[in-house]
Amino acid sequence: RAHDPVAYVGDMLAFAFRAFRVEGELVKSLMTWRDEEDGSDGEEEGGLDPGGQGDKTRGAKSRKSDDEEKGNMDEDEEERGDVPMDLTEMLAQSMGGLARPLRSRISQVVKSLASQGNNDDREYGGRNSLTGRAAIMDAGGSNDTDEDEASSSLNRLVAIFSVCGLLKFYGSAVRKALKNLQSSQQQASHDDDEDEDPYYFYEEVKNPFLLTCDQCLSEAADSYVASLRAYGAMLGFHSGPDETEAQLAQKAIVRISEERVASPGFAEDSLSEDGTSPSAEKEEGLVSKQLSLAFLVGTMIDAVMPYLRTLDDGAAIKAALSTATKCGLKSSESTQWHNQVEEKEQILVQTLVDSEADKVLETCGLSSIRTSFSQMNGVYVEGMTMASYPGLSQTQVEMAMKEFYSSLYSPPIPSFEEMIKDPEWRKRARSMTAMRVVEVYRELYEAMTGDKGGYESVAFLGHNPDQVKTLLSI
């Protein structure tokens, strides 16, 4: 198990929980036996004179003497502070020796996984130690020096999240067991003290095992947050020809989301709902926020947005959002990030359309006169006409328009099949490219037929802009 930290932590917690349950049953049995013994002693004393005969005065004096002696003993015990422990205090004492080494070992595992494979061998005991680099491969890495750093980092990140799930599960189980134990104790002593606070135990007699689970969970959650942010910051470093930054972020979101579903620690019925102090509830809320899908997705999207360079990257993030939603991410939160990704995709498509539209204009013959017209607008003075400007003469414009009209029967609009995999975005990109061509034609058409034209005849303009739009099937 030294090469599988998640299983190692799970085994330790399972052993500790079994010991906790055994100790609890033993202590409960001892307390029950003591109560039975006290009752049997009273019956024997009362059975010395079943008929009520004998020296009643002597019996009364004897009982009075015993009561006085017992009262004096109780006063002495209170003065010395030797108040007998109740059931929960005895259980807390019995688990104290196990809780301390358990916390130390879990902390070592978490520190090892959070170290991102740095040289921690000397600090934590060498290569044969659980927390050395040889143990870091347990989370899915390998001992090969050429291992994939991105995959190794993600494996360690998922392992820390899995440890958090184990701690949440066993912490919840211990808390429920203590609550049931406390309820039985309160019921047994209800006649003696009706005003006792039923929740005093969690504030005053915190069980060491429960405290260890809570402290280790808080530590592991902090390590998970730090590792997640470090993974996001290193997306650019870990990316390569085979995997882009968006694909790495997608893998992180998908794997952790699926791990959350598989782990019993994140089930709704494993969350503590009763019997916790306000401070414990506040800490639980912080940890739950750190381990939530919203925090995971938000952190990854913030880190990957600057690296979204292609529509495939956007598709990868949207696929990750879909997986996270199926695993429990709220629809409102998913929609917010989905819209954010689509805005980025819109910018990418617009850039791609601008580039492809320029190629289409070059192919259909409008590029040259469009360039000349733009240059003319840059130096335009009142009275200047297109017909007198170089590159926009009657002959040159007629030739360009003839070539453009010929291309309308087989429009050179790209299909974008290789550049865009999403059919919806592919259709939108084709439509935007065609519209860009129509806009250029409309601008030239209106200038040629207006005051700027100066042409003897515009009969060469065989189609108006609306007709061109129809021919391009927009």
Short mmCIF file of C-alpha atoms in Angstrom, two decimals:
data_model
loop_
_atom_site.label_atom_id
_atom_site.label_comp_id
_atom_site.label_asym_id
_atom_site.label_seq_id
_atom_site.Cartn_x
_atom_site.Cartn_y
_atom_site.Cartn_z
CA ARG A 1 0.00 0.00 0.00
CA ALA A 2 3.02 2.32 0.28
CA HIS A 3 2.79 2.92 -3.47
CA ASP A 4 -0.90 3.87 -3.39
CA PRO A 5 -1.43 6.80 -1.01
CA VAL A 6 -5.21 6.92 -1.43
CA ALA A 7 -5.57 3.24 -0.51
CA TYR A 8 -3.00 3.70 2.26
CA VAL A 9 -4.96 6.55 3.83
CA GLY A 10 -8.19 4.61 3.34
CA ASP A 11 -6.77 1.57 5.14
CA MET A 12 -5.57 3.68 8.07
CA LEU A 13 -8.91 5.44 8.42
CA ALA A 14 -10.81 2.15 8.13
CA PHE A 15 -8.66 0.58 10.85
CA ALA A 16 -9.08 3.60 13.10
CA PHE A 17 -12.84 3.62 12.57
CA ARG A 18 -13.10 -0.09 13.38
CA ALA A 19 -11.11 0.51 16.56
CA PHE A 20 -13.37 3.45 17.36
CA ARG A 21 -16.49 1.33 17.03
CA VAL A 22 -15.01 -1.52 19.07
CA GLU A 23 -13.92 0.85 21.82
CA GLY A 24 -17.33 2.49 21.78
CA GLU A 25 -19.13 -0.81 22.21
CA LEU A 26 -16.73 -1.85 24.97
CA VAL A 27 -17.15 1.37 26.91
CA LYS A 28 -20.91 1.23 26.45
CA SER A 29 -20.95 -2.36 27.73
CA LEU A 30 -18.88 -1.41 30.76
CA MET A 31 -21.19 1.45 31.62
CA THR A 32 -24.24 -0.81 31.23
CA TRP A 33 -22.62 -3.48 33.44
CA ARG A 34 -21.86 -0.87 36.11
CA ASP A 35 -25.47 0.28 36.15
CA GLU A 36 -26.65 -3.32 36.46
CA GLU A 37 -24.22 -3.97 39.34
CA ASP A 38 -25.46 -0.86 41.17
CA GLY A 39 -29.02 -2.08 40.78
CA SER A 40 -28.22 -5.60 42.01
CA ASP A 41 -26.46 -4.24 45.11
CA GLY A 42 -29.56 -2.24 45.99
CA GLU A 43 -31.75 -5.32 45.63
CA GLU A 44 -29.49 -7.38 47.90
CA GLU A 45 -29.55 -4.69 50.60
CA GLY A 46 -33.30 -4.46 50.39
CA GLY A 47 -33.66 -8.25 50.61
CA LEU A 48 -32.03 -8.67 54.05
CA ASP A 49 -35.39 -8.24 55.79
CA PRO A 50 -38.03 -9.04 53.17
CA GLY A 51 -40.78 -9.25 55.70
CA GLY A 52 -40.01 -5.94 57.26
CA GLN A 53 -38.98 -7.64 60.55
CA GLY A 54 -35.83 -6.98 62.52
CA ASP A 55 -34.21 -4.02 64.00
CA LYS A 56 -35.65 -1.19 61.82
CA THR A 57 -33.93 1.45 63.86
CA ARG A 58 -30.56 -0.15 63.29
CA GLY A 59 -31.23 -0.46 59.52
CA ALA A 60 -32.20 3.16 59.26
CA LYS A 61 -29.11 4.26 61.13
CA SER A 62 -26.97 2.04 58.89
CA ARG A 63 -28.47 3.55 55.73
CA LYS A 64 -28.05 7.05 57.09
CA SER A 65 -24.44 6.34 57.92
CA ASP A 66 -23.82 4.97 54.41
CA ASP A 67 -25.43 8.01 52.80
CA GLU A 68 -23.31 10.35 54.87
CA GLU A 69 -20.16 8.44 54.02
CA LYS A 70 -21.04 8.47 50.29
CA GLY A 71 -21.74 12.21 50.44
CA ASN A 72 -18.41 12.84 52.10
CA MET A 73 -16.65 10.76 49.42
CA ASP A 74 -18.36 12.73 46.61
CA GLU A 75 -17.31 16.00 48.21
CA ASP A 76 -13.72 14.77 48.48
CA GLU A 77 -13.74 13.66 44.83
CA GLU A 78 -15.07 17.02 43.69
CA GLU A 79 -12.45 18.83 45.74
CA ARG A 80 -9.69 16.74 44.16
CA GLY A 81 -11.27 17.06 40.70
CA ASP A 82 -11.69 13.26 40.48
CA VAL A 83 -15.13 13.37 38.87
CA PRO A 84 -15.87 10.00 37.19
CA MET A 85 -15.67 10.10 33.38
CA ASP A 86 -18.81 9.52 31.41
CA LEU A 87 -19.10 7.31 28.35
CA THR A 88 -18.01 9.90 25.78
CA GLU A 89 -15.02 11.03 27.84
CA MET A 90 -13.82 7.44 28.25
CA LEU A 91 -14.07 6.92 24.48
CA ALA A 92 -12.14 10.14 23.87
CA GLN A 93 -9.38 8.94 26.20
CA SER A 94 -9.15 5.55 24.49
CA MET A 95 -8.80 7.10 20.99
CA GLY A 96 -6.20 9.70 21.94
CA GLY A 97 -3.20 7.43 21.46
CA LEU A 98 -4.32 6.36 17.99
CA ALA A 99 -5.34 9.80 16.73
CA ARG A 100 -1.92 11.44 17.07
CA PRO A 101 0.11 9.06 14.82
CA LEU A 102 -2.82 8.86 12.41
CA ARG A 103 -2.81 12.61 11.91
CA SER A 104 0.97 12.62 11.45
CA ARG A 105 0.88 9.95 8.73
CA ILE A 106 -2.02 11.49 6.83
CA SER A 107 -0.27 14.87 6.92
CA GLN A 108 2.87 13.27 5.47
CA VAL A 109 0.90 11.76 2.60
CA VAL A 110 -0.83 15.05 1.81
CA LYS A 111 2.45 16.99 1.91
CA SER A 112 4.02 14.44 -0.41
CA LEU A 113 1.21 14.65 -2.96
CA ALA A 114 1.16 18.45 -2.79
CA SER A 115 4.92 18.70 -3.33
CA GLN A 116 4.46 18.32 -7.11
CA GLY A 117 7.33 15.83 -7.22
CA ASN A 118 10.02 18.13 -5.82
CA ASN A 119 13.06 16.80 -4.05
CA ASP A 120 11.46 15.89 -0.75
CA ASP A 121 13.33 12.59 -0.29
CA ARG A 122 15.85 13.88 2.23
CA GLU A 123 13.25 15.77 4.20
CA TYR A 124 10.81 12.88 4.53
CA GLY A 125 13.00 9.86 4.77
CA GLY A 126 14.53 8.93 1.45
CA ARG A 127 13.32 6.98 -1.58
CA ASN A 128 11.95 4.10 0.47
CA SER A 129 9.85 6.47 2.55
CA LEU A 130 6.16 6.85 1.88
CA THR A 131 6.62 10.56 1.25
CA GLY A 132 9.67 10.34 -1.00
CA ARG A 133 9.49 10.62 -4.79
CA ALA A 134 9.21 6.85 -5.03
CA ALA A 135 5.90 7.15 -3.21
CA ILE A 136 4.63 9.98 -5.36
CA MET A 137 4.32 7.63 -8.30
CA ASP A 138 1.68 5.79 -6.30
CA ALA A 139 -0.91 8.31 -7.44
CA GLY A 140 -0.54 7.16 -11.02
CA GLY A 141 2.93 8.36 -11.99
CA SER A 142 5.93 6.22 -12.83
CA ASN A 143 9.49 5.99 -11.62
CA ASP A 144 10.77 6.85 -15.07
CA THR A 145 12.54 10.20 -15.16
CA ASP A 146 10.87 10.86 -18.53
CA GLU A 147 7.34 10.58 -17.14
CA ASP A 148 4.74 12.98 -18.37
CA GLU A 149 4.83 15.90 -15.94
CA ALA A 150 1.31 17.04 -16.78
CA SER A 151 -0.16 13.59 -16.19
CA SER A 152 1.84 13.17 -12.99
CA SER A 153 0.69 16.53 -11.64
CA LEU A 154 -2.92 15.73 -12.44
CA ASN A 155 -2.65 12.29 -10.82
CA ARG A 156 -1.36 13.84 -7.61
CA LEU A 157 -4.10 16.48 -7.71
CA VAL A 158 -6.80 13.82 -8.07
CA ALA A 159 -5.18 11.80 -5.28
CA ILE A 160 -5.36 14.75 -2.88
CA PHE A 161 -9.02 15.21 -3.78
CA SER A 162 -9.63 11.50 -3.15
CA VAL A 163 -7.99 11.77 0.28
CA CYS A 164 -10.32 14.68 1.05
CA GLY A 165 -13.26 12.48 0.12
CA LEU A 166 -12.08 9.73 2.47
CA LEU A 167 -11.64 12.19 5.33
CA LYS A 168 -15.09 13.66 4.75
CA PHE A 169 -16.65 10.19 4.71
CA TYR A 170 -15.00 8.91 7.89
CA GLY A 171 -15.40 12.24 9.66
CA SER A 172 -19.12 12.14 8.92
CA ALA A 173 -19.35 8.49 10.05
CA VAL A 174 -17.57 9.26 13.34
CA ARG A 175 -19.75 12.29 13.94
CA LYS A 176 -22.92 10.27 13.40
CA ALA A 177 -21.67 7.47 15.68
CA LEU A 178 -20.85 9.99 18.41
CA LYS A 179 -24.24 11.61 18.03
CA ASN A 180 -25.99 8.25 18.46
CA LEU A 181 -23.79 7.42 21.45
CA GLN A 182 -24.50 10.77 22.99
CA SER A 183 -28.23 10.36 22.44
CA SER A 184 -28.23 7.08 24.33
CA GLN A 185 -26.22 8.66 27.14
CA GLN A 186 -28.56 11.65 27.32
CA GLN A 187 -31.58 9.35 27.42
CA ALA A 188 -30.06 7.33 30.25
CA SER A 189 -29.33 10.42 32.35
CA HIS A 190 -32.44 12.40 31.43
CA ASP A 191 -34.12 11.83 34.78
CA ASP A 192 -31.06 13.11 36.65
CA ASP A 193 -30.61 16.37 34.73
CA GLU A 194 -33.37 17.49 32.41
CA ASP A 195 -31.66 20.81 31.62
CA GLU A 196 -28.47 19.34 30.19
CA ASP A 197 -27.54 20.68 26.76
CA PRO A 198 -27.80 17.82 24.23
CA TYR A 199 -25.01 19.32 22.13
CA TYR A 200 -22.46 19.99 24.83
CA PHE A 201 -20.30 17.06 23.76
CA TYR A 202 -19.12 18.53 20.46
CA GLU A 203 -18.07 21.74 22.15
CA GLU A 204 -16.41 20.40 25.29
CA VAL A 205 -15.38 16.77 24.76
CA LYS A 206 -14.29 16.64 21.14
CA ASN A 207 -13.24 13.09 20.29
CA PRO A 208 -9.56 12.95 19.19
CA PHE A 209 -10.40 10.77 16.18
CA LEU A 210 -13.06 13.21 14.97
CA LEU A 211 -10.72 16.12 15.60
CA THR A 212 -8.01 14.38 13.57
CA CYS A 213 -10.40 13.83 10.65
CA ASP A 214 -11.49 17.49 10.71
CA GLN A 215 -7.96 18.88 11.00
CA CYS A 216 -6.56 16.60 8.29
CA LEU A 217 -9.51 17.44 6.02
CA SER A 218 -8.87 21.16 6.45
CA GLU A 219 -5.17 20.66 5.72
CA ALA A 220 -5.85 18.43 2.71
CA ALA A 221 -8.42 20.89 1.31
CA ASP A 222 -5.89 23.74 1.56
CA SER A 223 -3.30 21.58 -0.22
CA TYR A 224 -5.82 20.70 -2.91
CA VAL A 225 -6.61 24.38 -3.52
CA ALA A 226 -2.91 25.27 -3.76
CA SER A 227 -2.21 22.32 -6.08
CA LEU A 228 -5.20 23.13 -8.29
CA ARG A 229 -4.06 26.71 -8.72
CA ALA A 230 -0.51 25.58 -9.39
CA TYR A 231 -1.78 23.15 -12.03
CA GLY A 232 -3.72 25.95 -13.68
CA ALA A 233 -0.71 28.25 -13.63
CA MET A 234 1.42 25.56 -15.29
CA LEU A 235 -0.96 24.81 -18.17
CA GLY A 236 1.23 26.69 -20.61
CA PHE A 237 4.33 24.82 -19.43
CA HIS A 238 2.71 21.37 -19.58
CA SER A 239 1.04 21.83 -22.99
CA GLY A 240 2.56 20.48 -26.17
CA PRO A 241 1.76 19.35 -29.71
CA ASP A 242 -0.33 16.44 -28.44
CA GLU A 243 -2.28 18.29 -25.75
CA THR A 244 -3.28 21.92 -25.65
CA GLU A 245 -3.88 23.92 -22.50
CA ALA A 246 -7.64 23.55 -22.97
CA GLN A 247 -7.37 19.78 -23.22
CA LEU A 248 -5.32 19.66 -20.02
CA ALA A 249 -7.91 21.77 -18.23
CA GLN A 250 -10.64 19.51 -19.60
CA LYS A 251 -8.92 16.42 -18.23
CA ALA A 252 -8.62 18.00 -14.78
CA ILE A 253 -12.28 18.99 -14.66
CA VAL A 254 -13.51 15.63 -15.93
CA ARG A 255 -11.33 13.46 -13.70
CA ILE A 256 -12.02 15.37 -10.49
CA SER A 257 -15.75 15.60 -11.28
CA GLU A 258 -15.93 11.85 -11.83
CA GLU A 259 -13.90 11.22 -8.69
CA ARG A 260 -16.33 13.36 -6.73
CA VAL A 261 -19.24 11.22 -7.93
CA ALA A 262 -17.40 7.99 -7.12
CA SER A 263 -16.35 9.06 -3.62
CA PRO A 264 -18.90 8.39 -0.84
CA GLY A 265 -17.50 11.32 1.11
CA PHE A 266 -19.22 13.80 -1.19
CA ALA A 267 -22.66 12.23 -1.06
CA GLU A 268 -25.33 14.43 0.48
CA ASP A 269 -26.08 11.96 3.25
CA SER A 270 -22.44 12.00 4.39
CA LEU A 271 -22.48 15.71 5.23
CA SER A 272 -22.94 16.53 8.90
CA GLU A 273 -26.22 18.27 9.54
CA ASP A 274 -26.74 18.08 13.31
CA GLY A 275 -24.76 18.17 16.49
CA THR A 276 -21.97 20.46 15.34
CA SER A 277 -20.84 23.67 16.93
CA PRO A 278 -21.08 26.97 14.99
CA SER A 279 -17.29 27.01 14.52
CA ALA A 280 -17.36 23.47 13.13
CA GLU A 281 -20.18 24.40 10.76
CA LYS A 282 -18.21 27.41 9.53
CA GLU A 283 -15.11 25.29 8.92
CA GLU A 284 -17.19 22.62 7.19
CA GLY A 285 -18.68 25.29 4.92
CA LEU A 286 -15.24 26.57 3.95
CA VAL A 287 -13.97 23.08 3.15
CA SER A 288 -17.11 22.27 1.16
CA LYS A 289 -16.61 25.44 -0.89
CA GLN A 290 -12.97 24.57 -1.55
CA LEU A 291 -13.90 21.06 -2.71
CA SER A 292 -16.95 22.11 -4.72
CA LEU A 293 -17.30 21.66 -8.47
CA ALA A 294 -17.93 25.40 -8.81
CA PHE A 295 -14.51 26.19 -7.36
CA LEU A 296 -12.84 23.56 -9.58
CA VAL A 297 -14.46 24.75 -12.80
CA GLY A 298 -14.03 28.43 -11.99
CA THR A 299 -10.34 28.03 -11.22
CA MET A 300 -9.65 26.02 -14.38
CA ILE A 301 -11.61 28.32 -16.70
CA ASP A 302 -9.92 31.43 -15.31
CA ALA A 303 -6.56 29.77 -15.92
CA VAL A 304 -7.31 28.50 -19.43
CA MET A 305 -9.16 31.45 -20.97
CA PRO A 306 -5.97 33.22 -22.13
CA TYR A 307 -4.96 30.02 -23.95
CA LEU A 308 -8.15 29.54 -25.99
CA ARG A 309 -6.74 29.98 -29.48
CA THR A 310 -8.94 27.66 -31.55
CA LEU A 311 -12.55 26.56 -31.62
CA ASP A 312 -11.42 23.05 -30.71
CA ASP A 313 -10.16 24.49 -27.43
CA GLY A 314 -13.57 26.01 -26.77
CA ALA A 315 -15.26 22.70 -27.61
CA ALA A 316 -13.01 20.91 -25.11
CA ILE A 317 -13.96 23.30 -22.30
CA LYS A 318 -17.67 23.07 -23.13
CA ALA A 319 -17.40 19.27 -23.05
CA ALA A 320 -15.80 19.53 -19.61
CA LEU A 321 -18.64 21.79 -18.45
CA SER A 322 -21.14 19.23 -19.68
CA THR A 323 -19.44 16.49 -17.69
CA ALA A 324 -19.26 18.65 -14.56
CA THR A 325 -22.97 19.47 -14.88
CA LYS A 326 -23.82 15.78 -15.04
CA CYS A 327 -21.70 15.26 -11.92
CA GLY A 328 -23.54 17.89 -9.90
CA LEU A 329 -22.51 21.38 -11.07
CA LYS A 330 -25.45 23.77 -10.91
CA SER A 331 -27.00 24.62 -14.27
CA SER A 332 -26.89 28.36 -13.56
CA GLU A 333 -23.15 28.23 -12.91
CA SER A 334 -22.55 26.04 -15.94
CA THR A 335 -24.51 28.44 -18.16
CA GLN A 336 -22.47 31.39 -16.92
CA TRP A 337 -19.16 29.77 -17.89
CA HIS A 338 -20.64 28.37 -21.10
CA ASN A 339 -21.56 31.89 -22.20
CA GLN A 340 -18.09 33.10 -21.29
CA VAL A 341 -16.53 30.43 -23.51
CA GLU A 342 -18.93 31.22 -26.35
CA GLU A 343 -17.94 34.88 -26.23
CA LYS A 344 -14.33 33.82 -26.72
CA GLU A 345 -15.37 31.50 -29.53
CA GLN A 346 -17.21 34.37 -31.20
CA ILE A 347 -13.99 36.38 -31.24
CA LEU A 348 -12.07 33.42 -32.66
CA VAL A 349 -14.67 32.86 -35.38
CA GLN A 350 -14.66 36.53 -36.26
CA THR A 351 -10.90 36.48 -36.68
CA LEU A 352 -11.10 33.34 -38.82
CA VAL A 353 -13.89 34.83 -40.95
CA ASP A 354 -11.88 38.01 -41.57
CA SER A 355 -8.98 35.96 -42.83
CA GLU A 356 -11.09 33.68 -45.03
CA ALA A 357 -13.16 36.58 -46.39
CA ASP A 358 -9.97 38.25 -47.63
CA LYS A 359 -9.10 35.03 -49.49
CA VAL A 360 -12.56 34.85 -51.02
CA LEU A 361 -12.36 38.47 -52.23
CA GLU A 362 -8.98 37.70 -53.76
CA THR A 363 -10.39 34.69 -55.57
CA CYS A 364 -13.52 36.40 -56.90
CA GLY A 365 -11.68 39.51 -58.15
CA LEU A 366 -12.91 42.19 -55.73
CA SER A 367 -9.75 42.40 -53.64
CA SER A 368 -7.85 44.74 -55.97
CA ILE A 369 -10.59 47.35 -56.40
CA ARG A 370 -11.46 47.14 -52.69
CA THR A 371 -7.83 47.94 -51.82
CA SER A 372 -7.75 50.86 -54.26
CA PHE A 373 -11.06 52.18 -52.93
CA SER A 374 -9.75 52.06 -49.34
CA GLN A 375 -6.66 53.98 -50.40
CA MET A 376 -8.79 56.57 -52.15
CA ASN A 377 -10.87 57.10 -49.02
CA GLY A 378 -7.68 57.75 -47.12
CA VAL A 379 -6.74 60.68 -49.35
CA TYR A 380 -10.19 61.75 -50.44
CA VAL A 381 -10.86 65.41 -51.16
CA GLU A 382 -14.07 66.99 -52.39
CA GLY A 383 -14.59 66.48 -56.11
CA MET A 384 -12.45 63.30 -56.37
CA THR A 385 -14.05 60.39 -58.26
CA MET A 386 -13.37 56.68 -58.38
CA ALA A 387 -13.08 56.68 -62.15
CA SER A 388 -10.08 59.04 -61.94
CA TYR A 389 -8.27 57.14 -59.20
CA PRO A 390 -5.53 54.61 -60.16
CA GLY A 391 -6.86 51.04 -60.03
CA LEU A 392 -10.51 52.09 -60.26
CA SER A 393 -10.79 53.04 -63.91
CA GLN A 394 -13.82 52.04 -65.97
CA THR A 395 -11.98 49.16 -67.62
CA GLN A 396 -10.46 47.81 -64.43
CA VAL A 397 -13.76 47.91 -62.53
CA GLU A 398 -15.65 46.23 -65.38
CA MET A 399 -13.13 43.37 -65.49
CA ALA A 400 -13.30 42.91 -61.72
CA MET A 401 -17.09 42.85 -61.68
CA LYS A 402 -17.24 40.39 -64.55
CA GLU A 403 -14.95 38.03 -62.68
CA PHE A 404 -16.99 38.45 -59.48
CA TYR A 405 -20.31 37.68 -61.18
CA SER A 406 -18.83 34.57 -62.73
CA SER A 407 -17.82 33.30 -59.28
CA LEU A 408 -21.37 33.65 -57.94
CA TYR A 409 -22.48 30.50 -59.78
CA SER A 410 -19.97 28.56 -57.72
CA PRO A 411 -19.21 30.73 -54.70
CA PRO A 412 -15.69 30.18 -53.28
CA ILE A 413 -17.00 30.26 -49.68
CA PRO A 414 -14.88 27.83 -47.60
CA SER A 415 -16.58 24.87 -45.92
CA PHE A 416 -14.47 25.17 -42.72
CA GLU A 417 -14.71 21.40 -42.25
CA GLU A 418 -11.06 21.02 -41.31
CA MET A 419 -10.86 24.21 -39.28
CA ILE A 420 -14.12 23.94 -37.31
CA LYS A 421 -15.44 20.63 -35.97
CA ASP A 422 -18.59 22.01 -34.41
CA PRO A 423 -21.27 21.91 -37.17
CA GLU A 424 -23.17 24.84 -35.67
CA TRP A 425 -20.11 27.08 -35.61
CA ARG A 426 -19.15 25.84 -39.09
CA LYS A 427 -22.50 26.96 -40.47
CA ARG A 428 -22.25 30.31 -38.73
CA ALA A 429 -18.73 30.85 -40.04
CA ARG A 430 -19.82 30.20 -43.65
CA SER A 431 -22.71 32.60 -43.25
CA MET A 432 -20.50 35.29 -41.73
CA THR A 433 -17.94 34.93 -44.53
CA ALA A 434 -20.58 35.27 -47.21
CA MET A 435 -22.05 38.29 -45.43
CA ARG A 436 -18.63 39.91 -45.34
CA VAL A 437 -18.36 39.53 -49.13
CA VAL A 438 -21.83 41.03 -49.58
CA GLU A 439 -20.89 43.99 -47.36
CA VAL A 440 -17.80 44.71 -49.47
CA TYR A 441 -19.84 44.49 -52.68
CA ARG A 442 -22.55 46.75 -51.22
CA GLU A 443 -19.96 49.37 -50.26
CA LEU A 444 -18.44 49.36 -53.78
CA TYR A 445 -21.85 49.28 -55.47
CA GLU A 446 -23.17 52.29 -53.57
CA ALA A 447 -19.96 54.27 -54.20
CA MET A 448 -19.98 53.51 -57.94
CA THR A 449 -23.63 54.45 -58.38
CA GLY A 450 -23.30 57.54 -56.20
CA ASP A 451 -21.56 60.88 -56.49
CA LYS A 452 -18.12 59.33 -55.92
CA GLY A 453 -18.39 57.07 -58.97
CA GLY A 454 -17.84 59.38 -61.91
CA TYR A 455 -18.26 56.51 -64.42
CA GLU A 456 -19.77 57.14 -67.84
CA SER A 457 -21.96 54.09 -67.44
CA VAL A 458 -22.65 51.59 -64.63
CA ALA A 459 -24.22 48.99 -66.85
CA PHE A 460 -21.44 46.62 -65.84
CA LEU A 461 -23.11 46.35 -62.39
CA GLY A 462 -25.34 43.42 -63.28
CA HIS A 463 -26.67 42.65 -59.77
CA ASN A 464 -27.65 44.78 -56.85
CA PRO A 465 -26.44 43.80 -53.31
CA ASP A 466 -29.68 41.99 -52.41
CA GLN A 467 -29.42 39.82 -55.50
CA VAL A 468 -25.81 38.97 -54.63
CA LYS A 469 -26.93 38.05 -51.14
CA THR A 470 -29.52 35.70 -52.61
CA LEU A 471 -27.01 34.11 -54.98
CA LEU A 472 -24.67 33.44 -52.05
CA SER A 473 -27.59 31.60 -50.37
CA ILE A 474 -27.51 33.56 -47.12
#
